[in-house]
XYZ file of C-alpha atoms in Angstrom:
670
model
C 81.159 62.526 56.702
C 83.886 59.952 53.628
C 80.342 59.010 51.944
C 78.840 62.278 51.778
C 81.994 63.730 50.272
C 81.943 60.677 48.080
C 78.031 61.756 47.787
C 79.243 64.994 46.656
C 81.884 63.513 44.135
C 79.605 61.088 41.881
C 77.067 64.071 42.409
C 79.200 66.459 40.376
C 80.648 63.726 37.770
C 77.262 63.081 36.528
C 76.248 66.034 36.264
C 79.218 67.237 34.053
C 78.737 63.985 31.774
C 75.023 65.729 30.816
C 76.021 69.465 30.999
C 78.698 67.932 27.934
C 75.917 65.447 26.378
C 73.927 68.491 25.890
C 76.542 71.039 24.844
C 77.395 68.791 21.996
C 73.870 68.284 20.953
C 73.372 71.677 20.830
C 76.397 72.447 19.159
C 75.094 70.207 16.870
C 72.318 71.244 16.336
C 72.940 74.963 16.726
C 76.189 74.766 13.872
C 73.699 72.840 11.174
C 75.308 75.383 8.074
C 71.804 75.460 6.249
C 69.967 76.647 8.958
C 72.491 79.604 9.682
C 72.627 80.390 7.029
C 69.141 80.747 5.515
C 67.852 82.657 9.398
C 64.475 82.446 10.096
C 62.895 81.410 6.062
C 63.414 77.925 5.187
C 62.816 76.843 2.106
C 60.212 73.935 1.602
C 62.590 71.435 0.710
C 63.858 71.612 3.827
C 61.149 71.587 6.655
C 61.314 67.737 7.100
C 64.626 67.591 7.186
C 63.852 70.619 9.982
C 61.484 68.566 11.508
C 63.303 65.416 12.235
C 65.702 67.783 13.655
C 63.025 68.862 16.348
C 61.912 65.113 16.583
C 65.887 64.319 17.160
C 66.367 67.521 19.584
C 62.854 65.679 21.726
C 63.904 62.473 21.847
C 67.555 63.892 23.337
C 66.264 65.875 26.441
C 64.105 63.067 26.575
C 67.266 60.965 27.570
C 68.650 63.717 30.137
C 65.460 63.473 31.932
C 66.170 60.319 32.148
C 69.880 60.492 33.701
C 67.807 63.281 36.290
C 66.002 60.553 37.092
C 68.860 58.445 37.756
C 70.310 61.191 39.536
C 68.075 62.063 42.014
C 67.606 57.408 42.675
C 71.417 57.444 42.882
C 71.740 60.180 45.735
C 68.470 58.827 46.947
C 70.187 55.184 48.037
C 73.155 56.548 49.222
C 71.384 58.938 51.971
C 69.396 55.861 52.074
C 72.457 54.186 53.314
C 74.524 56.686 54.843
C 73.788 57.749 58.896
C 70.105 59.921 59.884
C 67.118 60.564 57.989
C 67.196 60.931 53.757
C 67.230 64.158 52.662
C 64.365 64.660 50.376
C 64.716 65.936 47.610
C 62.169 67.963 45.111
C 59.866 66.810 42.855
C 59.001 66.662 39.433
C 54.499 67.152 38.620
C 52.797 65.880 36.093
C 51.589 69.516 35.522
C 55.313 70.464 34.590
C 56.218 72.241 37.883
C 58.628 71.283 40.625
C 57.619 70.360 44.134
C 59.983 71.589 47.079
C 59.110 69.398 49.902
C 59.274 70.958 53.586
C 62.592 70.174 55.065
C 62.467 68.412 58.468
C 65.735 69.598 59.442
C 65.887 72.209 62.165
C 66.733 75.215 60.724
C 69.813 76.213 62.940
C 72.156 74.738 65.049
C 73.872 75.352 68.195
C 77.153 77.327 68.161
C 80.089 75.964 70.495
C 81.774 78.778 72.356
C 85.354 77.673 70.422
C 83.494 78.377 67.428
C 83.016 82.394 67.947
C 84.928 84.719 69.805
C 81.868 87.122 71.019
C 80.851 83.410 72.891
C 84.081 83.807 74.962
C 84.290 87.108 76.826
C 86.066 86.992 79.574
C 82.963 88.520 81.866
C 85.975 89.829 84.948
C 87.064 92.343 81.788
C 84.741 95.117 83.070
C 85.291 98.501 81.264
C 84.616 102.420 83.935
C 82.404 104.219 81.767
C 80.094 102.168 79.340
C 77.995 104.637 77.279
C 74.582 103.102 77.405
C 73.961 103.436 80.439
C 75.626 106.764 80.962
C 72.553 107.499 78.470
C 70.796 106.263 81.104
C 71.567 107.464 84.173
C 71.947 111.799 83.191
C 68.887 113.948 82.734
C 70.165 115.624 79.982
C 69.082 118.693 80.986
C 70.243 122.240 80.064
C 71.174 124.035 83.583
C 72.638 127.835 82.346
C 76.197 127.093 83.403
C 77.848 131.184 84.044
C 80.517 131.759 81.826
C 80.215 128.503 80.508
C 76.718 127.833 79.793
C 77.097 124.074 79.333
C 79.192 123.447 82.136
C 79.813 124.586 85.673
C 82.169 127.569 87.292
C 85.853 126.250 87.577
C 88.555 127.165 90.648
C 91.730 126.326 91.678
C 95.037 126.826 93.677
C 97.568 127.989 92.143
C 100.121 126.878 94.092
C 98.854 123.111 91.899
C 101.596 123.416 89.496
C 104.823 124.736 91.720
C 105.917 121.315 91.869
C 105.055 120.224 88.742
C 104.685 123.398 86.526
C 101.678 122.892 83.410
C 102.510 122.257 79.794
C 100.398 124.189 77.195
C 100.374 122.923 74.025
C 98.792 125.623 71.222
C 98.098 123.792 68.188
C 97.058 126.075 64.821
C 95.266 124.500 62.814
C 92.741 125.102 59.579
C 89.635 122.837 58.966
C 88.809 122.550 55.503
C 85.324 120.641 54.084
C 85.951 119.266 50.627
C 82.736 120.885 49.543
C 80.299 122.498 52.369
C 79.310 125.754 51.369
C 81.291 125.541 47.824
C 82.535 122.840 45.619
C 85.088 121.043 46.597
C 87.240 123.085 43.353
C 85.991 126.369 44.635
C 87.187 125.837 48.024
C 89.964 125.051 46.968
C 90.725 127.873 43.693
C 89.383 130.421 46.952
C 90.729 129.421 49.729
C 92.765 126.065 49.887
C 95.564 126.445 48.107
C 96.236 129.901 49.334
C 95.704 128.224 53.604
C 99.165 125.724 51.602
C 101.285 128.138 49.976
C 101.151 130.881 53.118
C 101.734 128.279 55.952
C 105.057 126.626 53.095
C 105.960 130.540 53.796
C 105.194 130.839 57.641
C 106.762 127.868 59.116
C 110.137 128.201 57.616
C 110.450 131.797 58.907
C 110.649 130.146 62.386
C 111.482 126.459 63.527
C 109.045 127.166 66.905
C 106.371 127.307 65.250
C 103.342 124.400 64.677
C 100.569 122.924 62.043
C 98.529 120.188 61.603
C 97.119 119.345 58.546
C 94.054 116.418 58.058
C 92.433 116.804 55.076
C 94.508 114.318 52.049
C 92.011 114.867 49.334
C 93.379 118.996 49.399
C 96.085 118.374 50.018
C 96.736 115.733 46.920
C 95.221 118.482 44.398
C 97.675 120.911 45.841
C 100.387 118.917 45.373
C 99.874 118.597 41.890
C 100.338 121.920 40.910
C 103.738 122.966 43.272
C 107.056 122.766 42.415
C 109.481 120.262 43.510
C 111.559 123.424 45.712
C 107.544 123.276 47.829
C 107.759 119.923 47.446
C 110.743 119.426 49.414
C 110.212 122.374 51.938
C 107.251 120.603 52.997
C 109.260 117.198 53.774
C 111.281 119.290 55.299
C 108.399 120.365 57.006
C 107.216 117.051 57.843
C 110.506 115.845 58.870
C 111.070 118.376 61.749
C 107.888 117.746 63.003
C 106.526 121.110 62.368
C 104.244 119.792 59.745
C 101.924 116.995 61.486
C 99.536 115.055 58.618
C 96.814 113.712 61.167
C 94.315 110.831 60.471
C 95.753 111.011 56.565
C 92.306 110.028 55.293
C 90.847 111.076 52.420
C 88.485 113.227 54.023
C 87.790 114.211 57.526
C 84.788 111.339 57.490
C 81.057 111.203 58.797
C 80.344 108.385 61.075
C 76.864 107.637 61.222
C 75.664 107.358 57.402
C 79.641 105.734 55.700
C 79.726 102.131 55.436
C 82.932 100.917 57.023
C 84.517 100.119 53.630
C 84.085 103.307 52.052
C 85.219 104.345 55.633
C 88.151 102.096 55.078
C 88.803 102.464 51.306
C 89.072 106.982 52.328
C 91.848 105.911 54.361
C 93.318 103.327 52.873
C 93.796 106.029 49.908
C 94.872 108.756 52.202
C 97.245 106.820 53.864
C 99.063 105.498 50.458
C 99.789 109.360 48.825
C 101.187 110.802 51.952
C 103.352 106.831 52.099
C 103.683 107.734 48.531
C 104.454 111.970 48.348
C 105.318 112.527 52.024
C 107.164 108.945 53.340
C 104.918 109.260 56.114
C 102.793 107.353 58.414
C 100.141 109.302 60.178
C 99.987 108.522 64.195
C 97.031 110.746 66.052
C 94.147 111.210 65.142
C 92.205 114.521 64.490
C 87.738 114.668 63.959
C 86.674 117.872 64.824
C 83.848 118.324 62.508
C 82.119 114.975 62.218
C 78.169 115.364 63.925
C 78.516 112.925 66.807
C 81.423 109.204 66.975
C 81.482 106.424 65.822
C 83.086 103.051 67.984
C 83.656 102.164 64.862
C 86.634 104.537 63.914
C 89.209 104.053 66.633
C 88.788 100.425 66.117
C 89.582 101.124 62.721
C 91.832 103.819 63.449
C 93.951 101.637 65.421
C 94.279 98.925 62.991
C 95.748 101.620 60.784
C 98.566 102.214 63.589
C 97.911 105.000 65.335
C 98.336 105.183 69.049
C 96.161 108.327 69.831
C 92.621 110.478 68.939
C 90.465 113.331 69.241
C 86.933 114.179 68.873
C 85.331 116.909 69.404
C 81.055 117.192 68.289
C 79.558 115.074 71.084
C 76.211 115.815 73.226
C 76.864 118.993 75.625
C 75.211 117.115 78.753
C 77.943 114.225 77.894
C 81.158 116.813 77.976
C 79.719 118.522 81.364
C 79.506 114.703 82.928
C 82.696 113.539 81.630
C 84.037 117.038 82.743
C 83.313 116.792 86.273
C 84.127 113.377 86.930
C 87.668 114.268 85.094
C 86.826 111.238 81.985
C 87.924 113.248 79.065
C 90.585 111.193 78.398
C 90.153 107.879 78.538
C 90.441 104.385 76.614
C 88.674 103.656 73.838
C 87.714 99.559 73.324
C 84.771 98.028 71.193
C 82.399 96.150 73.174
C 82.729 93.185 72.046
C 87.124 93.680 73.283
C 87.553 90.961 75.633
C 91.319 91.695 76.518
C 92.127 95.529 75.128
C 93.519 94.659 72.163
C 91.613 97.282 70.427
C 92.315 100.092 73.314
C 92.966 104.170 71.560
C 93.855 106.788 73.428
C 90.992 109.594 73.328
C 90.544 112.078 74.090
C 87.593 114.999 74.047
C 87.278 118.445 73.950
C 85.310 119.795 76.792
C 83.488 122.995 75.052
C 80.516 124.023 72.294
C 82.727 124.102 69.186
C 86.718 123.673 67.754
C 87.345 127.457 66.407
C 89.424 130.201 69.137
C 86.636 131.502 71.057
C 85.279 127.940 72.641
C 88.965 125.965 72.949
C 91.437 128.520 75.304
C 89.196 128.297 78.718
C 85.840 128.059 79.535
C 84.641 131.268 78.861
C 84.442 132.153 75.615
C 84.770 136.257 76.316
C 87.850 135.912 77.203
C 89.276 133.509 75.295
C 87.648 135.106 71.868
C 90.160 138.438 72.654
C 93.262 136.314 71.661
C 91.838 135.109 68.101
C 94.157 138.391 66.792
C 92.598 137.208 62.623
C 89.968 139.096 65.078
C 92.110 142.704 65.531
C 89.901 145.910 65.442
C 89.618 146.419 61.662
C 88.733 142.659 60.280
C 86.556 140.829 58.612
C 85.312 139.195 61.667
C 84.399 140.433 65.502
C 84.207 139.212 68.775
C 80.427 138.755 69.472
C 80.979 139.345 72.877
C 81.933 142.555 72.054
C 84.957 142.942 73.287
C 87.777 142.553 70.445
C 91.415 141.384 70.741
C 94.774 143.972 71.791
C 97.732 143.412 69.823
C 100.750 141.903 72.398
C 102.863 145.275 73.499
C 105.607 145.357 75.609
C 103.264 146.806 78.278
C 100.608 145.070 77.718
C 102.410 141.807 77.711
C 102.093 140.816 81.807
C 98.187 141.205 81.834
C 97.370 139.256 78.760
C 99.808 136.999 79.725
C 98.017 136.037 82.866
C 94.248 136.756 81.460
C 95.184 133.650 79.074
C 97.380 131.190 81.958
C 94.106 131.764 84.123
C 92.135 129.969 81.003
C 95.059 127.766 80.291
C 94.685 126.514 84.183
C 90.591 126.015 84.548
C 90.969 124.191 81.064
C 93.400 121.712 82.662
C 91.168 120.941 86.083
C 89.466 119.278 83.207
C 91.990 116.262 82.694
C 93.535 114.717 85.158
C 97.445 115.880 83.488
C 99.578 118.803 83.971
C 99.631 119.373 80.111
C 96.806 120.652 78.318
C 96.066 121.106 74.633
C 94.553 124.640 73.211
C 93.693 123.990 69.313
C 93.526 127.229 67.360
C 91.883 127.554 64.596
C 88.564 127.300 62.522
C 87.027 126.285 59.420
C 89.885 127.905 56.414
C 91.556 129.784 58.519
C 95.196 131.007 57.386
C 93.921 131.834 53.983
C 95.890 135.034 54.446
C 99.600 136.484 55.368
C 98.240 138.711 57.836
C 96.585 136.062 59.974
C 99.871 134.127 60.066
C 101.785 137.219 61.433
C 99.289 138.233 64.177
C 97.994 134.653 65.129
C 102.229 133.391 65.452
C 103.546 136.587 66.531
C 101.330 137.792 69.488
C 100.887 134.205 70.572
C 105.386 134.649 70.876
C 105.564 137.487 72.387
C 103.076 135.633 75.158
C 104.879 132.556 75.605
C 108.152 133.983 76.071
C 106.940 136.231 78.460
C 104.840 133.021 80.543
C 108.291 130.923 79.709
C 110.579 133.597 81.380
C 109.228 134.328 84.258
C 109.350 130.669 86.874
C 106.734 132.117 89.752
C 103.556 131.419 86.771
C 104.697 127.904 86.690
C 104.355 127.271 83.198
C 105.803 126.211 79.635
C 103.954 126.526 76.969
C 104.897 126.395 72.540
C 103.306 126.510 69.586
C 102.747 122.138 69.384
C 101.100 119.746 66.869
C 98.636 117.053 67.911
C 101.374 114.122 68.623
C 103.185 116.420 70.410
C 100.513 117.502 72.850
C 99.630 113.022 73.381
C 103.449 111.972 73.452
C 104.308 114.805 76.490
C 101.055 113.173 78.220
C 102.420 109.995 77.602
C 105.992 110.777 79.440
C 104.136 112.566 82.044
C 102.184 109.256 83.244
C 105.297 107.131 82.550
C 103.847 105.053 79.876
C 105.144 104.372 75.920
C 102.346 106.211 72.983
C 99.343 103.983 73.382
C 99.241 102.500 76.275
C 96.934 102.374 79.235
C 98.278 105.634 81.850
C 97.491 105.100 85.488
C 93.985 105.792 87.095
C 93.111 106.190 83.087
C 88.976 105.674 82.890
C 88.021 102.671 80.217
C 85.225 103.626 78.180
C 83.072 100.949 75.827
C 80.246 102.355 72.896
C 79.667 105.749 70.644
C 78.199 109.364 71.333
C 75.248 109.699 69.335
C 73.122 111.201 68.888
C 74.455 114.458 68.785
C 73.080 117.786 70.315
C 74.682 121.455 70.250
C 72.820 123.120 71.909
C 69.822 122.955 73.874
C 67.752 121.237 72.355
C 69.320 120.926 68.604
C 69.681 117.535 67.807
C 71.737 116.840 64.795
C 70.105 113.324 63.024
C 67.918 114.889 60.935
C 70.682 113.912 58.061
C 71.034 110.120 59.088
C 67.844 110.418 56.441
C 68.484 113.900 53.892
C 68.395 113.281 50.817
C 68.281 109.236 50.144
C 69.140 109.698 47.396
C 72.822 110.060 46.893
C 72.936 107.757 49.793
C 71.804 104.831 47.702
C 73.967 106.185 44.954
C 77.142 106.145 47.111
C 76.489 101.952 47.842
C 75.959 101.153 44.125
C 79.496 102.613 43.468
C 80.883 101.324 46.336
C 79.478 97.505 44.367
C 80.608 98.372 41.439
C 83.855 99.282 43.131
C 84.707 96.393 44.356
C 83.749 94.485 41.063
C 85.499 96.519 39.206
C 89.180 96.171 41.470
C 88.759 91.831 41.687
C 87.964 91.998 37.997
C 90.666 94.567 36.578
C 92.676 92.622 39.487
C 92.415 89.052 37.877
C 92.427 90.191 34.417
C 95.827 92.289 34.576
C 97.417 89.873 36.361
C 96.592 86.995 33.836
C 97.823 89.365 31.097
C 101.122 90.096 32.084
C 101.842 85.911 32.970
C 100.857 85.883 29.450
C 102.780 88.930 27.949
C 99.531 90.753 26.852
C 99.798 93.614 29.077
C 100.544 96.186 25.796
C 97.006 95.174 24.809
C 95.522 95.652 28.101
C 93.955 99.175 28.695
C 96.362 99.986 31.731
C 94.635 103.447 31.946
C 91.838 101.865 33.509
C 94.261 101.652 36.837
C 93.864 105.885 37.034
C 89.784 105.079 36.613
C 90.190 103.058 39.270
C 92.153 105.556 41.039
C 89.779 108.624 40.719
C 86.766 106.595 41.162
C 88.017 105.290 44.741
C 88.891 109.116 44.955
C 85.518 110.330 44.208
C 83.802 107.785 46.745
C 85.958 109.000 49.531
C 85.245 111.923 48.879
C 81.785 111.820 49.233
C 82.235 110.341 52.997
C 82.969 113.712 54.247
C 80.977 114.812 56.884
C 78.983 117.327 54.752
C 78.877 115.454 51.303
C 76.651 111.784 52.345
C 75.020 113.794 55.736
C 73.063 115.862 52.539
C 74.003 118.872 54.970
C 75.629 120.707 51.564
C 73.743 122.934 50.090
C 72.727 122.510 46.627
C 75.016 123.291 44.213
C 77.313 121.644 46.468
C 75.189 118.036 46.373
C 75.083 118.034 42.450
C 78.525 118.413 41.666
C 78.917 115.291 44.474
C 76.554 113.825 42.427
C 78.082 114.313 39.054
C 81.702 112.805 40.271
C 79.688 109.076 41.317
C 77.855 109.075 38.540
C 80.945 109.851 36.321
C 83.165 106.943 38.614
C 80.395 104.746 38.255
C 80.485 105.704 34.162
C 84.249 104.162 34.476
C 83.904 101.900 36.978
C 81.014 100.007 33.877
C 83.927 100.740 31.070
C 86.690 98.840 33.379
C 83.654 95.974 34.387
C 83.283 95.536 30.889
C 87.005 95.201 29.022
C 87.809 92.794 32.197
C 85.675 90.748 31.704
C 85.737 90.274 27.427
C 89.618 89.712 28.443
C 88.011 87.257 30.594
C 86.070 85.227 28.300
C 87.836 85.808 25.020
C 89.290 82.307 24.940
C 91.968 83.362 21.836
C 93.487 86.002 24.571
C 96.005 87.404 21.215
C 93.032 88.643 19.512
C 91.986 90.243 22.597
C 90.740 94.207 20.997
C 88.853 97.109 23.377
C 87.246 99.531 21.633
C 85.495 102.173 23.476
C 83.119 103.429 20.828
C 82.252 99.475 20.147
C 81.764 97.740 23.277
C 82.134 94.267 24.222
C 78.886 94.331 25.458
C 76.265 96.321 27.852
C 74.944 96.834 31.808
C 71.736 95.405 32.771
C 70.864 99.430 33.399
C 71.951 102.868 32.440
C 71.121 107.062 34.413
C 70.743 109.365 32.693
C 71.670 111.993 34.951
C 73.018 112.218 37.820
C 69.234 113.160 39.551
C 67.939 109.951 37.879
C 66.663 106.654 38.846
C 68.743 103.810 37.025
C 66.568 102.754 34.149
C 66.820 99.028 32.850
C 68.674 97.730 29.794
C 65.590 97.008 26.989
C 67.167 93.846 24.786
C 65.279 93.861 21.360
C 64.803 91.191 19.208
C 65.118 91.019 15.575
C 62.766 88.670 13.242
C 65.969 85.313 13.836
C 64.277 82.735 15.135
C 64.679 81.819 18.770
C 66.061 78.430 19.627
C 64.730 76.860 23.336
C 66.986 74.691 23.420
C 69.044 77.161 25.124
C 66.856 78.058 27.356
C 66.097 74.685 28.424
C 69.414 73.532 29.380
C 69.748 76.800 31.456
C 67.213 75.586 32.757
C 68.120 71.834 33.498
C 71.923 73.584 34.342
C 70.043 75.449 37.020
C 68.071 72.650 38.422
C 71.100 70.071 38.985
C 73.068 72.724 40.201
C 70.144 72.774 42.986
C 70.416 69.602 43.811
C 74.712 69.044 44.177
C 73.944 71.919 46.464
C 71.764 69.977 49.106
C 74.901 67.558 49.177
C 77.952 69.257 49.661
């Protein structure tokens, strides 16, 4: 080992001497004043001088070839004296080509168990649910289950809750897609800003009201357009638990097409925004609309200090199986984890959708009657032809018992006496009337249930973390820990089908151009982050911060946010309308161009020898990138280098090839 290090040092020293010699030689040749001044038009009187120069150059190149030969001989001699077989080096043939001899050494090496944690998995650690096994066991049939079409009839004994009352948490929410039928900006101006404005007003009217929000991309845009009084009100609502920020990502990302780098990046962007502006760290994950769920997401959420999470879009046969075995709540573990460090508690919603008709219980016809936005006279109604009725003193008893029956049936699918009931849908609560209709009518139902001890129920509005905290407390464990007798699961939930044979798999490959553009933007962001960090820190240490374009940081942030926006489950998937896809593409292209500008500025600063003379001019870039895109829908075009009439000097090319080869030789011994 010691001898190999000596060989490496020796070779590196010889390499440096050779390169430096060539550098001096070329510098002398290329800086000859008459030649530089006259360009390609040499006077006849200088022809002989030029020929002498060429002869000298050829002689120097021949000497450097001899140096290379000495390097090869020295290395061969050293390796011959070392233990083991000598390394066969490339050799130069008379016709000027290089030949690489076959390597007799093995192309792979054995791995010691201590070298890789995947090789030291505790064989005694076994999970209760392995999704690969479950997929092979289920028939994936579609038997009619009655009112719960994809399930089965649920029965219960009313006395089950006599000793431990049922605790119900109704969680108001509004799922806002950052682009789908409308563009991100169109959704914001038409609906999202009104939802958030109404939220501030309506939550303050009653401290018992709750609301959760997930998409930080929308929330940050709204935050930039409200005054300080509203911001203070939001912070108060978060502090007293009325408003919860769930997951905290820039979007609710797709989990099939996204690269883990972009998933992490959009999570960081959202979490940093929340910490900076509201001072909150999310505790619970909320993923109701991605088309299938990856085991990577719980891993990232756990590393982000979340303790619990919720998922919805899982194949209906899986949901039916988990419901029958009361396995809808489990500890989600990575397949390679030997000691449960990656475990996170997960709640799976059992029914078809996250809308109100499919969340209160197994019968959508009944649940729809408790979606008070669908009261007669509104724009939407119940497809089951039985509309909701406003709650009054005369009907509250009948309506409360009807709803409680659904709550009890839903709770039978889980292992605790705490039940979660989401109350919302896409872009809900954009009208003041809906806030009043939902909150006032539900509060009347809760007041009736809670004032009748014989019902053995405690119902209230809650956030996602309210539900999880109460469940942990009822099970006697700290948040995030495994409750007794709850299963441990490994694997993922792909492919997803919502009904019959309607499999959501086409989006894996749809609109591949934009999927490719996403990866290109990822790589440019990473490169720009590295070079910008190097350049700006050097400028700060040198006291030249005022000379550097600090505005590039805003461009970098905007690029990260556009990349994060594209991770949305209707963006990178290709499931949005054409106009929305074009809007995403324009954002990606805009960020790509800005990132190239950042790279040019940073590289320019780093290569300039005299930093005091550094000056950036966007109209005259220091250099150009190797490709460009004219529009968001065109492929990149390589930059063409156009040569003028001035002569090219072959010595530089020779030096470049020489250096490349010497680097190759040295790499064989490092």
